[in-house]
Amino acid sequence: MRILLVEDDELLGDGLMAGLRHCGFQVDWLRDGVAARTALANEEYAAVVLDLGLPRLDGMGLLRGLRAAGNAVPVLILTARDALGDKVDGLDGGADDYLVKPVDLDELAARLRALARRAGGQLGSVLRAGAVELDPAGRRVRLAGRPVELTGREYAILELLMRNAGRILSRGQLESALYGWGEGVESNAVEVHVHHLRRKLGGDLIRTVRGVGYLLEGEGR
Ligand code: CA
């Protein structure tokens, strides 16, 4: 799941970034409201973790602008301990949830999964394609009931394909699943990961649609 973290405090941002990655999220971290607004206009995120006091455009301004523009991405705001008014304003302004700093990472991760699940209907429940089962909450994959070890990048690609079963995804769309790992994506990265996924999960799970992209057969959801 790809998350946008908007936080201008370097220390807190560093901790949240590392913690969320450890919990299995792909995280883009931006430090001001204007950069976040641009990213949200151009990229798809499963959820946003939003600090309120931000340079250039504060969190409430960003949130109101998003909702006014019809962007319904789930937003969880981070508020200071005593700022009851922040919570009320945030929820009134279109936030879906809030957490008080200092943040408990396990709780943050659970709330983000819950937000994404509500937004996507079934985003948190187990996905199936043929003999393959993927459990987003536990980040576990099984083939015919037996656990399969995937790298983080393989998992990210498989999850995106399974969420879009029955739809052809371009290489660029699959590359976007890899961006949150904080490294450049090499030109043949998607091919390599798909190759490994086929070796681990069976050659006929993921189809190559020549010149277009990749397709995982099955029911779209
Ligand atoms: Ca701040």
GROMACS .gro file of C-alpha atoms and ligand atoms in nm:
model
  222
    1MET     CA    1   0.000   0.000   0.000
    2ARG     CA    2   0.138   0.334  -0.097
    3ILE     CA    3   0.111   0.608   0.166
    4LEU     CA    4   0.189   0.979   0.149
    5LEU     CA    5   0.345   1.114   0.468
    6VAL     CA    6   0.336   1.495   0.502
    7GLU     CA    7   0.546   1.604   0.799
    8ASP     CA    8   0.799   1.888   0.828
    9ASP     CA    9   0.964   1.769   1.149
   10GLU     CA   10   1.273   1.579   1.033
   11LEU     CA   11   1.305   1.363   1.342
   12LEU     CA   12   0.940   1.264   1.356
   13GLY     CA   13   0.924   1.219   0.980
   14ASP     CA   14   1.227   0.994   0.985
   15GLY     CA   15   1.075   0.778   1.256
   16LEU     CA   16   0.736   0.754   1.087
   17MET     CA   17   0.893   0.677   0.751
   18ALA     CA   18   1.107   0.397   0.891
   19GLY     CA   19   0.826   0.260   1.105
   20LEU     CA   20   0.567   0.258   0.829
   21ARG     CA   21   0.809   0.088   0.591
   22HIS     CA   22   0.879  -0.168   0.856
   23CYS     CA   23   0.503  -0.231   0.872
   24GLY     CA   24   0.507  -0.300   0.498
   25PHE     CA   25   0.386   0.031   0.355
   26GLN     CA   26   0.553   0.207   0.066
   27VAL     CA   27   0.597   0.562   0.184
   28ASP     CA   28   0.654   0.890   0.001
   29TRP     CA   29   0.757   1.160   0.248
   30LEU     CA   30   0.703   1.529   0.170
   31ARG     CA   31   0.776   1.819   0.402
   32ASP     CA   32   0.542   2.097   0.292
   33GLY     CA   33   0.181   2.143   0.189
   34VAL     CA   34   0.244   2.267  -0.163
   35ALA     CA   35   0.462   1.970  -0.257
   36ALA     CA   36   0.199   1.740  -0.108
   37ARG     CA   37  -0.079   1.909  -0.305
   38THR     CA   38   0.116   1.854  -0.627
   39ALA     CA   39   0.188   1.490  -0.544
   40LEU     CA   40  -0.178   1.424  -0.461
   41ALA     CA   41  -0.289   1.574  -0.790
   42ASN     CA   42  -0.059   1.341  -0.982
   43GLU     CA   43  -0.021   1.019  -0.785
   44GLU     CA   44  -0.251   0.764  -0.631
   45TYR     CA   45  -0.216   0.694  -0.263
   46ALA     CA   46  -0.406   0.451  -0.045
   47ALA     CA   47  -0.399   0.708   0.238
   48VAL     CA   48  -0.233   1.028   0.361
   49VAL     CA   49  -0.077   1.090   0.702
   50LEU     CA   50  -0.101   1.465   0.746
   51ASP     CA   51   0.068   1.694   0.997
   52LEU     CA   52  -0.122   2.020   1.044
   53GLY     CA   53   0.155   2.276   1.102
   54LEU     CA   54   0.338   2.276   0.767
   55PRO     CA   55   0.538   2.530   0.567
   56ARG     CA   56   0.390   2.701   0.259
   57LEU     CA   57   0.043   2.552   0.294
   58ASP     CA   58  -0.078   2.416   0.626
   59GLY     CA   59  -0.245   2.080   0.669
   60MET     CA   60  -0.597   2.219   0.704
   61GLY     CA   61  -0.556   2.428   0.389
   62LEU     CA   62  -0.431   2.127   0.200
   63LEU     CA   63  -0.715   1.910   0.327
   64ARG     CA   64  -0.987   2.162   0.241
   65GLY     CA   65  -0.841   2.210  -0.105
   66LEU     CA   66  -0.835   1.834  -0.164
   67ARG     CA   67  -1.196   1.788  -0.065
   68ALA     CA   68  -1.307   2.095  -0.262
   69ALA     CA   69  -1.140   1.939  -0.566
   70GLY     CA   70  -1.332   1.615  -0.512
   71ASN     CA   71  -1.028   1.414  -0.401
   72ALA     CA   72  -1.156   1.153  -0.154
   73VAL     CA   73  -0.822   0.996  -0.057
   74PRO     CA   74  -0.840   0.885   0.309
   75VAL     CA   75  -0.660   1.136   0.534
   76LEU     CA   76  -0.539   1.076   0.888
   77ILE     CA   77  -0.426   1.392   1.065
   78LEU     CA   78  -0.156   1.409   1.331
   79THR     CA   79  -0.239   1.654   1.606
   80ALA     CA   80  -0.066   1.789   1.912
   81ARG     CA   81  -0.160   1.636   2.244
   82ASP     CA   82  -0.388   1.908   2.380
   83ALA     CA   83  -0.527   2.050   2.060
   84LEU     CA   84  -0.887   1.934   2.084
   85GLY     CA   85  -0.984   2.212   1.843
   86ASP     CA   86  -0.747   2.066   1.583
   87LYS     CA   87  -0.926   1.734   1.592
   88VAL     CA   88  -1.267   1.892   1.553
   89ASP     CA   89  -1.151   2.124   1.275
   90GLY     CA   90  -0.972   1.840   1.103
   91LEU     CA   91  -1.269   1.607   1.105
   92ASP     CA   92  -1.499   1.891   1.000
   93GLY     CA   93  -1.252   1.979   0.727
   94GLY     CA   94  -1.270   1.635   0.572
   95ALA     CA   95  -1.021   1.422   0.765
   96ASP     CA   96  -1.117   1.057   0.812
   97ASP     CA   97  -0.927   0.994   1.131
   98TYR     CA   98  -0.671   1.151   1.364
   99LEU     CA   99  -0.395   1.044   1.597
  100VAL     CA  100  -0.234   1.239   1.878
  101LYS     CA  101   0.144   1.277   1.883
  102PRO     CA  102   0.355   1.096   1.988
  103VAL     CA  103   0.221   0.833   1.756
  104ASP     CA  104   0.209   0.463   1.832
  105LEU     CA  105   0.326   0.300   1.509
  106ASP     CA  106   0.124  -0.018   1.539
  107GLU     CA  107  -0.189   0.185   1.594
  108LEU     CA  108  -0.108   0.414   1.302
  109ALA     CA  109  -0.053   0.114   1.073
  110ALA     CA  110  -0.378  -0.050   1.182
  111ARG     CA  111  -0.573   0.271   1.131
  112LEU     CA  112  -0.425   0.324   0.786
  113ARG     CA  113  -0.523  -0.029   0.684
  114ALA     CA  114  -0.874   0.033   0.817
  115LEU     CA  115  -0.904   0.362   0.626
  116ALA     CA  116  -0.787   0.205   0.301
  117ARG     CA  117  -1.022  -0.090   0.356
  118ARG     CA  118  -1.321   0.138   0.400
  119ALA     CA  119  -1.223   0.350   0.102
  120GLY     CA  120  -1.173   0.053  -0.126
  121GLY     CA  121  -1.457  -0.164  -0.007
  122GLN     CA  122  -1.255  -0.481   0.044
  123LEU     CA  123  -0.900  -0.348   0.045
  124GLY     CA  124  -0.804  -0.526   0.364
  125SER     CA  125  -0.951  -0.865   0.305
  126VAL     CA  126  -0.782  -1.163   0.145
  127LEU     CA  127  -0.742  -1.151  -0.234
  128ARG     CA  128  -0.756  -1.469  -0.440
  129ALA     CA  129  -0.654  -1.563  -0.792
  130GLY     CA  130  -0.659  -1.929  -0.882
  131ALA     CA  131  -0.456  -2.114  -0.618
  132VAL     CA  132  -0.290  -1.792  -0.497
  133GLU     CA  133  -0.407  -1.612  -0.183
  134LEU     CA  134  -0.277  -1.275  -0.068
  135ASP     CA  135  -0.352  -1.138   0.279
  136PRO     CA  136  -0.282  -0.761   0.280
  137ALA     CA  137  -0.306  -0.723   0.658
  138GLY     CA  138  -0.041  -0.986   0.726
  139ARG     CA  139   0.140  -0.939   0.393
  140ARG     CA  140   0.128  -1.315   0.346
  141VAL     CA  141   0.102  -1.503   0.020
  142ARG     CA  142   0.000  -1.866  -0.013
  143LEU     CA  143  -0.001  -2.102  -0.308
  144ALA     CA  144  -0.246  -2.390  -0.272
  145GLY     CA  145  -0.245  -2.321   0.104
  146ARG     CA  146   0.133  -2.324   0.143
  147PRO     CA  147   0.322  -2.006   0.238
  148VAL     CA  148   0.537  -1.851  -0.036
  149GLU     CA  149   0.827  -1.618   0.046
  150LEU     CA  150   0.826  -1.303  -0.167
  151THR     CA  151   1.056  -1.003  -0.155
  152GLY     CA  152   0.893  -0.670  -0.072
  153ARG     CA  153   0.905  -0.562  -0.434
  154GLU     CA  154   0.760  -0.886  -0.564
  155TYR     CA  155   0.483  -0.856  -0.309
  156ALA     CA  156   0.408  -0.496  -0.413
  157ILE     CA  157   0.373  -0.593  -0.778
  158LEU     CA  158   0.162  -0.898  -0.701
  159GLU     CA  159  -0.072  -0.700  -0.476
  160LEU     CA  160  -0.127  -0.436  -0.743
  161LEU     CA  161  -0.197  -0.702  -1.007
  162MET     CA  162  -0.437  -0.886  -0.778
  163ARG     CA  163  -0.626  -0.571  -0.687
  164ASN     CA  164  -0.667  -0.507  -1.058
  165ALA     CA  165  -0.736  -0.865  -1.167
  166GLY     CA  166  -0.884  -0.876  -1.514
  167ARG     CA  167  -0.732  -0.540  -1.610
  168ILE     CA  168  -0.416  -0.489  -1.810
  169LEU     CA  169  -0.159  -0.283  -1.619
  170SER     CA  170   0.119  -0.106  -1.804
  171ARG     CA  171   0.480  -0.142  -1.703
  172GLY     CA  172   0.465   0.219  -1.580
  173GLN     CA  173   0.171   0.141  -1.352
  174LEU     CA  174   0.358  -0.155  -1.207
  175GLU     CA  175   0.673   0.055  -1.165
  176SER     CA  176   0.469   0.296  -0.953
  177ALA     CA  177   0.430   0.013  -0.701
  178LEU     CA  178   0.808   0.016  -0.664
  179TYR     CA  179   0.868   0.391  -0.622
  180GLY     CA  180   0.795   0.401  -0.252
  181TRP     CA  181   1.105   0.193  -0.183
  182GLY     CA  182   1.310   0.509  -0.213
  183GLU     CA  183   1.537   0.396  -0.496
  184GLY     CA  184   1.537   0.452  -0.866
  185VAL     CA  185   1.352   0.188  -1.061
  186GLU     CA  186   1.574   0.016  -1.315
  187SER     CA  187   1.434  -0.014  -1.662
  188ASN     CA  188   1.387  -0.390  -1.651
  189ALA     CA  189   1.284  -0.411  -1.284
  190VAL     CA  190   0.923  -0.505  -1.354
  191GLU     CA  191   1.022  -0.781  -1.596
  192VAL     CA  192   1.265  -0.925  -1.342
  193HIS     CA  193   1.011  -0.926  -1.058
  194VAL     CA  194   0.739  -1.076  -1.278
  195HIS     CA  195   0.983  -1.346  -1.382
  196HIS     CA  196   1.047  -1.430  -1.016
  197LEU     CA  197   0.676  -1.423  -0.935
  198ARG     CA  198   0.607  -1.673  -1.215
  199ARG     CA  199   0.881  -1.899  -1.088
  200LYS     CA  200   0.738  -1.893  -0.736
  201LEU     CA  201   0.366  -1.894  -0.816
  202GLY     CA  202   0.335  -2.069  -1.149
  203GLY     CA  203   0.395  -1.957  -1.505
  204ASP     CA  204   0.036  -1.896  -1.606
  205LEU     CA  205  -0.072  -1.661  -1.324
  206ILE     CA  206   0.053  -1.340  -1.485
  207ARG     CA  207   0.008  -1.295  -1.858
  208THR     CA  208   0.227  -1.069  -2.068
  209VAL     CA  209   0.019  -0.864  -2.310
  210ARG     CA  210   0.274  -0.783  -2.574
  211GLY     CA  211   0.343  -0.413  -2.612
  212VAL     CA  212   0.081  -0.320  -2.351
  213GLY     CA  213   0.163  -0.463  -2.011
  214TYR     CA  214   0.065  -0.740  -1.775
  215LEU     CA  215  -0.260  -0.903  -1.681
  216LEU     CA  216  -0.362  -1.124  -1.395
  217GLU     CA  217  -0.670  -1.317  -1.498
  218GLY     CA  218  -0.964  -1.328  -1.266
  219GLU     CA  219  -1.242  -1.129  -1.117
  220GLY     CA  220  -1.180  -0.758  -1.088
  221ARG     CA  221  -1.274  -0.607  -0.757
  222CA      CA  222   0.474   2.045   1.179
   0.00000   0.00000   0.00000
